[in-house]
Coordinates of C-alpha atoms in Angstrom, one line a residue:
M1 CA 29.3 42.6 75.2
L2 CA 29.8 43.2 78.9
E3 CA 32.2 40.6 79.1
I4 CA 34.6 42.1 76.2
V5 CA 35.0 45.7 78.0
G6 CA 35.5 43.4 81.5
D7 CA 37.8 41.7 79.1
H8 CA 39.7 45.3 77.9
E9 CA 39.7 46.2 81.9
R10 CA 41.4 43.9 82.9
K11 CA 44.5 43.5 80.4
M12 CA 44.5 47.2 80.9
A13 CA 44.7 47.1 84.6
S14 CA 47.7 44.7 84.0
A15 CA 49.4 46.1 81.3
V16 CA 51.8 49.2 80.5
N17 CA 50.6 52.1 77.5
L18 CA 53.6 53.3 75.6
I19 CA 51.8 55.1 73.2
P20 CA 52.4 58.6 72.7
S21 CA 49.2 59.6 71.9
E22 CA 47.2 58.1 74.8
N23 CA 47.2 59.6 78.5
L24 CA 45.2 58.0 81.5
L25 CA 42.4 60.2 82.4
T26 CA 42.5 61.0 86.2
P27 CA 39.7 59.4 88.4
A28 CA 38.8 63.1 88.8
A29 CA 38.5 63.6 85.2
R30 CA 36.5 60.3 84.7
L31 CA 33.5 61.6 87.5
A32 CA 32.2 63.9 84.7
Y33 CA 31.3 61.1 82.5
L34 CA 28.8 60.2 85.5
S35 CA 27.0 62.6 85.5
D36 CA 23.7 63.7 83.6
A37 CA 26.0 66.6 81.9
Y38 CA 27.0 63.8 79.4
S39 CA 23.1 63.7 77.5
R40 CA 23.0 67.2 77.1
Y41 CA 23.9 69.8 74.3
F42 CA 25.9 72.5 75.0
F43 CA 26.4 75.5 72.0
D44 CA 27.4 78.7 74.3
E45 CA 24.4 79.8 72.4
R46 CA 24.4 82.5 74.7
E47 CA 27.5 83.7 72.8
V48 CA 26.6 82.8 69.3
F49 CA 23.0 83.7 69.0
G50 CA 22.2 85.4 72.3
K51 CA 19.6 83.3 73.9
W52 CA 19.3 79.3 74.8
S53 CA 17.7 77.3 72.4
F54 CA 18.7 74.0 74.3
Q55 CA 18.4 74.8 77.9
G56 CA 19.4 71.7 79.3
G57 CA 23.6 72.5 78.9
S58 CA 23.0 75.7 80.3
I59 CA 23.7 75.0 84.4
V60 CA 26.6 72.6 83.8
G61 CA 28.0 75.1 80.9
E62 CA 29.0 77.1 83.7
V63 CA 31.9 74.9 84.4
Q64 CA 33.2 76.0 80.6
R65 CA 32.9 79.9 81.3
E66 CA 34.0 80.4 85.0
V67 CA 36.6 77.4 85.6
L68 CA 38.5 76.2 82.2
V69 CA 38.5 79.2 80.3
P70 CA 39.5 81.4 83.0
L71 CA 42.4 78.6 84.2
V72 CA 43.1 77.9 80.3
Q73 CA 44.0 81.6 79.9
K74 CA 46.3 81.9 83.3
V75 CA 48.2 78.8 82.6
T76 CA 48.9 79.5 79.1
G77 CA 48.8 82.9 78.9
A78 CA 46.5 83.2 75.9
R79 CA 43.7 86.1 76.2
H80 CA 41.7 84.0 73.5
V81 CA 40.7 80.5 74.6
D82 CA 38.1 78.4 72.1
V83 CA 37.1 75.2 73.6
R84 CA 34.5 73.3 70.8
G85 CA 37.2 71.9 68.9
I86 CA 36.0 67.5 70.1
S87 CA 39.7 66.1 68.7
G88 CA 43.6 67.2 67.5
L89 CA 41.9 66.6 64.0
N90 CA 39.0 68.6 64.7
A91 CA 40.6 71.7 65.7
M92 CA 43.7 71.4 62.8
T93 CA 40.2 70.9 60.5
V94 CA 38.7 74.0 62.1
A95 CA 42.0 76.1 62.3
L96 CA 42.8 74.8 58.1
A97 CA 39.5 76.1 57.9
A98 CA 39.9 79.5 58.9
F99 CA 43.4 80.2 58.4
G100 CA 43.5 79.1 54.9
A101 CA 42.2 80.0 51.2
R102 CA 41.1 78.0 48.3
D103 CA 43.7 78.1 45.4
R104 CA 46.2 79.2 47.9
V105 CA 49.5 77.4 49.6
T106 CA 49.2 76.0 52.8
I107 CA 52.8 74.9 54.2
T108 CA 52.8 71.2 56.3
V109 CA 55.1 69.5 57.8
P110 CA 55.2 66.1 55.6
P111 CA 55.0 62.9 57.5
R112 CA 58.5 61.7 56.0
H113 CA 59.5 64.6 58.4
G114 CA 57.2 64.0 61.5
G115 CA 54.2 66.0 60.5
H116 CA 50.3 64.2 61.1
P117 CA 49.6 62.5 57.8
A118 CA 46.2 63.7 57.6
T119 CA 47.6 67.5 57.1
A120 CA 47.7 67.8 53.9
V121 CA 44.6 66.1 53.1
V122 CA 42.2 68.2 55.0
A123 CA 44.4 70.9 53.5
G124 CA 43.3 69.8 50.2
H125 CA 39.7 68.9 50.9
F126 CA 39.8 72.7 51.2
G127 CA 41.1 73.6 48.1
H128 CA 43.9 74.8 49.7
R129 CA 47.8 73.9 47.4
A130 CA 49.9 72.3 50.1
E131 CA 53.3 72.2 49.9
A132 CA 55.6 70.8 52.2
L133 CA 58.1 72.2 54.7
P134 CA 61.6 71.7 53.4
F135 CA 64.7 70.4 55.6
R136 CA 68.0 69.4 55.2
D137 CA 68.9 66.5 53.4
E138 CA 71.6 65.6 55.8
A139 CA 69.7 66.2 59.3
W140 CA 66.0 64.5 58.6
W141 CA 65.0 66.7 61.8
E142 CA 66.2 70.3 60.8
V143 CA 64.2 73.0 59.0
D144 CA 65.9 74.0 56.3
L145 CA 65.0 77.9 56.8
P146 CA 67.2 79.3 53.7
A147 CA 64.5 76.8 51.6
L148 CA 62.0 77.7 53.4
A149 CA 61.9 81.0 53.0
E150 CA 62.7 81.1 49.2
L151 CA 59.5 79.2 49.5
V152 CA 57.1 81.7 51.3
A153 CA 58.2 83.8 48.8
R154 CA 57.8 82.4 45.5
T155 CA 54.5 80.8 47.0
D156 CA 53.2 83.4 49.3
P157 CA 50.9 81.1 51.4
A158 CA 47.8 81.7 53.6
L159 CA 48.8 79.8 56.3
V160 CA 51.8 77.5 57.6
Y161 CA 50.8 74.4 59.5
V162 CA 53.6 73.3 61.4
D163 CA 52.9 70.3 63.6
Q164 CA 54.9 67.6 64.9
A165 CA 52.8 64.0 65.5
T166 CA 56.2 62.0 65.8
A167 CA 59.1 63.9 67.3
L168 CA 62.5 63.2 68.6
V169 CA 63.3 66.8 68.9
P170 CA 61.4 70.0 69.0
L171 CA 60.9 71.6 65.9
D172 CA 62.9 74.8 65.8
L173 CA 58.8 76.3 65.5
A174 CA 61.0 80.7 66.4
G175 CA 62.6 80.2 63.2
V176 CA 60.1 79.5 61.4
I177 CA 57.8 82.1 62.6
R178 CA 61.0 84.2 62.2
T179 CA 61.9 83.0 58.6
V180 CA 58.3 83.4 57.4
K181 CA 57.4 86.4 58.4
E182 CA 59.8 88.1 57.7
V183 CA 59.4 87.1 53.8
S184 CA 55.5 87.2 54.5
P185 CA 53.7 89.2 57.9
G186 CA 50.4 88.6 56.4
T187 CA 51.2 84.8 56.1
H188 CA 49.0 83.2 59.6
V189 CA 51.4 81.0 61.3
H190 CA 49.8 78.1 63.0
A191 CA 51.0 75.7 65.5
D192 CA 49.9 72.4 66.2
T193 CA 51.0 71.5 69.8
S194 CA 48.9 68.3 70.5
H195 CA 51.8 66.2 71.1
I196 CA 53.4 68.8 73.3
N197 CA 51.5 70.8 75.3
A198 CA 52.1 70.1 78.6
F199 CA 55.8 70.7 78.0
V200 CA 54.5 73.6 76.7
W201 CA 52.0 74.9 79.6
S202 CA 54.6 73.8 82.0
G203 CA 56.8 76.7 80.3
L204 CA 59.5 73.2 79.4
F205 CA 59.2 74.4 75.5
G206 CA 58.3 78.1 74.1
Q207 CA 54.9 79.2 74.1
P208 CA 54.1 79.7 70.5
L209 CA 52.1 82.7 71.1
D210 CA 55.4 84.3 72.5
L211 CA 57.5 83.1 69.4
G212 CA 55.5 85.2 66.9
A213 CA 52.7 82.3 65.8
D214 CA 49.4 83.5 65.1
S215 CA 47.8 80.7 66.9
Y216 CA 48.1 77.2 68.3
G217 CA 46.5 74.8 69.7
G218 CA 45.9 70.8 69.5
S219 CA 44.3 68.1 71.7
T220 CA 44.1 67.9 75.2
H221 CA 44.9 64.0 75.5
K222 CA 48.8 63.4 74.5
T223 CA 51.4 64.8 76.8
F224 CA 48.7 66.8 78.8
A225 CA 46.8 63.7 80.4
G226 CA 43.2 65.6 79.6
P227 CA 40.0 63.7 77.6
H228 CA 39.7 63.3 74.0
K229 CA 39.1 67.3 73.5
A230 CA 40.8 70.1 71.9
L231 CA 42.3 74.2 72.7
L232 CA 42.5 76.9 70.0
L233 CA 44.5 79.5 71.6
T234 CA 45.3 83.2 70.3
N235 CA 45.6 87.0 71.3
D236 CA 44.8 88.4 68.6
D237 CA 41.3 89.6 68.6
A238 CA 40.4 89.2 65.2
V239 CA 42.3 85.9 65.1
S240 CA 39.8 85.0 67.8
D241 CA 36.2 86.2 65.8
K242 CA 37.8 84.3 62.8
L243 CA 37.8 81.2 64.9
T244 CA 34.8 81.5 66.2
S245 CA 33.0 81.8 62.9
V246 CA 34.2 78.7 61.3
A247 CA 33.8 76.7 64.6
V248 CA 30.2 77.0 65.4
N249 CA 29.9 75.7 61.8
L250 CA 32.2 73.0 61.9
V251 CA 31.4 71.7 65.5
S252 CA 28.0 71.0 66.9
H253 CA 28.1 71.0 70.2
H254 CA 31.2 70.5 72.0
H255 CA 30.3 67.6 74.6
V256 CA 29.8 69.5 77.8
S257 CA 31.0 66.7 79.9
D258 CA 34.2 66.6 78.2
V259 CA 34.3 70.2 78.8
V260 CA 33.6 69.7 82.4
A261 CA 36.6 66.8 82.8
L262 CA 39.1 69.1 80.7
A263 CA 38.2 72.0 83.3
I264 CA 39.4 69.1 86.0
A265 CA 42.5 68.0 84.4
M266 CA 43.1 71.7 84.0
V267 CA 43.2 72.4 88.0
E268 CA 45.1 69.4 88.6
F269 CA 47.7 70.2 85.7
A270 CA 47.9 73.5 87.8
E271 CA 47.1 72.3 91.2
C272 CA 49.1 68.6 92.0
G273 CA 52.4 68.7 90.4
G274 CA 51.8 69.6 86.6
V275 CA 55.3 71.1 85.9
D276 CA 56.7 68.1 88.1
Y277 CA 55.1 65.9 85.9
A278 CA 56.1 67.2 82.3
Q279 CA 59.8 67.7 83.5
A280 CA 59.4 63.9 84.5
V281 CA 57.9 62.7 81.2
L282 CA 60.9 64.3 79.8
A283 CA 63.4 62.2 82.3
N284 CA 61.8 59.2 81.8
A285 CA 61.7 59.0 77.8
A286 CA 65.2 59.9 78.1
A287 CA 66.3 57.2 81.0
F288 CA 63.8 54.4 78.9
A289 CA 65.6 55.7 76.2
R290 CA 69.1 55.1 77.2
A291 CA 68.4 51.7 79.3
L292 CA 67.1 50.1 75.5
A293 CA 69.8 51.3 73.9
D294 CA 72.3 49.6 76.3
A295 CA 70.4 46.6 76.1
G296 CA 70.8 46.1 72.7
P297 CA 70.9 48.3 68.7
G298 CA 67.8 49.8 67.2
V299 CA 66.9 53.1 69.6
Q300 CA 66.6 56.1 67.0
D301 CA 68.3 59.0 67.5
A302 CA 68.2 62.8 65.9
G303 CA 72.5 63.4 65.3
G304 CA 73.0 61.2 68.2
V305 CA 69.8 62.6 70.5
L306 CA 67.8 59.8 72.1
T307 CA 64.9 62.1 72.7
R308 CA 64.5 65.2 74.1
T309 CA 60.6 65.1 73.8
H310 CA 58.0 62.1 74.9
Q311 CA 58.6 60.0 72.4
V312 CA 61.3 57.3 71.9
W313 CA 61.8 55.4 68.5
Y314 CA 62.9 51.5 68.1
E315 CA 63.6 49.4 64.8
P316 CA 63.1 46.0 65.9
A317 CA 65.3 43.4 64.1
G318 CA 62.0 41.9 63.6
D319 CA 58.5 42.8 61.9
P320 CA 57.5 45.7 63.5
H321 CA 53.7 44.9 63.8
R322 CA 54.6 40.8 65.0
I323 CA 56.8 42.1 67.6
S324 CA 53.9 45.1 68.4
E325 CA 51.8 41.6 69.4
R326 CA 54.6 39.5 71.2
L327 CA 54.6 43.4 73.2
F328 CA 50.9 43.5 73.5
D329 CA 50.0 39.8 74.9
A330 CA 53.1 40.9 77.3
G331 CA 51.5 43.9 79.1
I332 CA 53.6 46.5 77.1
V333 CA 51.1 48.4 74.6
V334 CA 53.4 50.2 71.7
N335 CA 52.6 51.8 68.6
P336 CA 53.7 50.4 65.5
Y337 CA 54.6 53.6 62.9
N338 CA 55.0 53.9 59.2
P339 CA 57.3 56.3 58.3
L340 CA 59.7 56.8 61.6
P341 CA 61.2 59.6 60.2
S342 CA 64.4 58.0 61.4
T343 CA 64.7 55.8 58.7
G344 CA 61.2 56.5 56.5
R345 CA 60.7 52.8 57.4
L346 CA 57.7 51.1 59.5
G347 CA 58.7 50.9 63.3
I348 CA 57.6 51.2 66.7
R349 CA 57.0 54.1 68.2
M350 CA 56.0 54.9 71.9
G351 CA 55.8 57.8 74.5
L352 CA 56.3 57.8 78.2
N353 CA 53.7 59.8 79.1
E354 CA 51.0 57.5 79.8
A355 CA 53.9 55.4 82.2
T356 CA 54.5 58.9 84.4
K357 CA 51.5 59.7 84.8
L358 CA 51.2 56.6 86.2
G359 CA 54.3 57.4 88.8
F360 CA 56.6 55.8 87.2
G361 CA 60.0 57.0 87.3
E362 CA 64.1 56.2 86.5
P363 CA 64.0 52.1 88.2
E364 CA 61.0 51.2 86.3
M365 CA 62.4 52.6 82.8
A366 CA 65.4 50.5 83.0
E367 CA 62.9 47.5 84.2
L368 CA 60.5 48.2 81.3
A369 CA 63.3 48.5 78.2
G370 CA 64.9 45.4 80.0
L371 CA 61.6 43.5 79.6
L372 CA 60.8 45.2 76.4
H373 CA 63.9 44.3 74.6
G374 CA 64.2 40.9 76.1
V375 CA 60.6 40.1 74.4
A376 CA 61.2 41.5 71.3
V377 CA 64.7 39.5 70.5
D378 CA 62.6 36.4 72.0
R379 CA 65.1 36.2 74.8
I380 CA 62.1 36.7 77.4
A381 CA 59.7 34.4 77.6
V382 CA 56.1 36.6 76.6
A383 CA 53.9 35.0 79.6
E384 CA 57.7 35.8 82.1
A385 CA 57.9 39.4 80.9
G386 CA 53.7 39.5 81.6
E387 CA 54.2 39.0 85.0
R388 CA 56.2 41.2 85.6
V389 CA 54.5 43.7 83.8
A390 CA 51.4 42.7 85.5
A391 CA 53.1 43.3 89.6
M392 CA 54.0 47.0 88.0
R393 CA 51.2 47.9 86.9
Q394 CA 49.1 46.6 89.3
A395 CA 51.6 48.6 92.4
A396 CA 51.3 51.6 90.4
R397 CA 48.6 54.1 90.7
P398 CA 47.9 57.4 88.9
A399 CA 49.9 60.7 90.0
Y400 CA 50.2 64.4 89.9
C401 CA 46.6 64.4 90.3
F402 CA 44.0 64.7 92.9
S403 CA 43.6 61.6 95.6
E404 CA 41.6 58.9 96.5
D405 CA 40.5 60.5 99.3
V406 CA 38.9 63.6 97.3
V407 CA 37.6 61.8 94.6
A408 CA 35.5 59.6 97.1
S409 CA 34.6 62.8 98.8
K410 CA 33.1 64.1 95.3
L411 CA 31.6 61.0 94.3
R412 CA 29.6 61.3 98.1
E413 CA 28.8 65.0 96.7
L414 CA 27.3 64.2 92.9
T415 CA 25.9 60.9 94.0
G416 CA 24.5 61.6 97.1
A417 CA 25.2 58.3 98.0
S418 CA 27.8 57.0 101.8
G419 CA 29.2 54.3 102.4
A420 CA 31.7 51.2 101.2
G421 CA 30.7 51.5 98.1
V422 CA 31.6 54.9 97.1
D423 CA 34.6 53.9 98.6
E424 CA 34.9 50.9 95.8
L425 CA 34.6 52.8 93.3
A426 CA 37.0 55.0 94.1
A427 CA 39.7 52.6 94.7
W428 CA 38.3 51.2 91.1
L429 CA 39.0 54.3 89.8
Y430 CA 42.4 54.9 91.0
R431 CA 43.6 50.4 90.5

C-alpha cells in the first residue's frame, strides 16, 4: 500500500496538474492533518445544543470561532458564514434542501451551458421540479434574460441556483438576479461560486451578495487553494437561520482538521498575496490559451474570447481520453470533460489555478502549451515531454503562502521536535 502511495507522490512531484477543480493545499495548511484534531468530532454543540457532548473537539474548535469565521467575514464582507459543508456537492445539497421546495420549481444551469451535472439531479431527489436556465441559441455562454423573465413568471420558482462548473467567461450573475427579482421578489437566488471563489474574494469578480443574491458559496479547493471543504454565506438573518437548521441535520461533524486547514489557507490568502495570486491565475490562463492557440487548432472560445476565468478548453484532433492518457504519461494532468459547452461534445477542460500556485508565470505557460500540443499531435515524444515537465515541476515551489522557514518553525511548535528531521519534513512539504 505504501508503495502505491509512494508511486503517487513521485508522479505528482514531477507533473503539472491542470485540472480546474483541483489545487495545491499549501504546506502550512497540510500541517492541520498531523494533529490529533483529525480524530475528533466537532459539532458546534454549544451553538446548536447549548452544551458539549463530544468535548474532544472543544479546544481545537476555537479555531473556527476565533479565526476562521471572523476572517471569512472580513475577506468576503458577509455577515453570516456557515462552515459546515464538507464538499461543494454537500454545500449544494444543503442549499437545495434549505431554499427549494417540494413540488415547486428550482431553476438550474444545464450542463450543456456549464452547470454542474448533479445540480438538477439532487434537486429532483428533494422533489423539486427542475427547470433549465435559458441561454441564447446564438451565444451558448449568454443567459437569455427575456426568456428567463418569462420562465420565472410562468413557473414561480422557489429557487434559482446559479453555478458554473465549466466556464470560459463569467455568467451574467447581476443580470440573472435583477431579472428574477423584478418578476418574483420572493424567489431565492443562490450563487454557487465553487470554481471562482478566489476571484470573488479578491474583488476581481462581483460579490454575489452585493449583486443581490440571497446566499452564495461553494467548495474551497478550486481557484481558492484550501482543503476539500465548503462555505455558505449570507447577509440575511432568516436565511442564515434556515441554513443552520438544515445543515445540522445533513452534516454530521464537519471535520475539524479541515476547519483548521481552511483557516490557515484563509490567513495565507489574506496575508500572502491572495489578490496577486487571483490576478496571476487569470493572466496565466489567458497566456496559456493564446500560446496553445498559436501552436495549432482546437482551443475553444466564447464569442472570440479564449478565457476570462481560470479555465481553458481544448478539442484535440484525436480521442480526448487517449490523448489525456498520453499527456498524463508526459506529466501533464488534464480533465477529459463531456460536454464542453462550446461543442456539446467530449473535450479537454483545463485550469491554470494549481500551476499558478506553484509560482508559474507566462514563460512556463508558453512552454506547457507547446509541450501539450506537441504530445497531442504526436510531434513530441512522451518521454521527452515528461523530462521537460519534470524539470519545470521540480524547479517550482508553492507560492502565495507561508515560507518553508515559517512552516519548519510551526512544525517544531506542533511536535516539540527539533533538528534535521523537522527541516527535512518541511523541505519535503515544499518539494
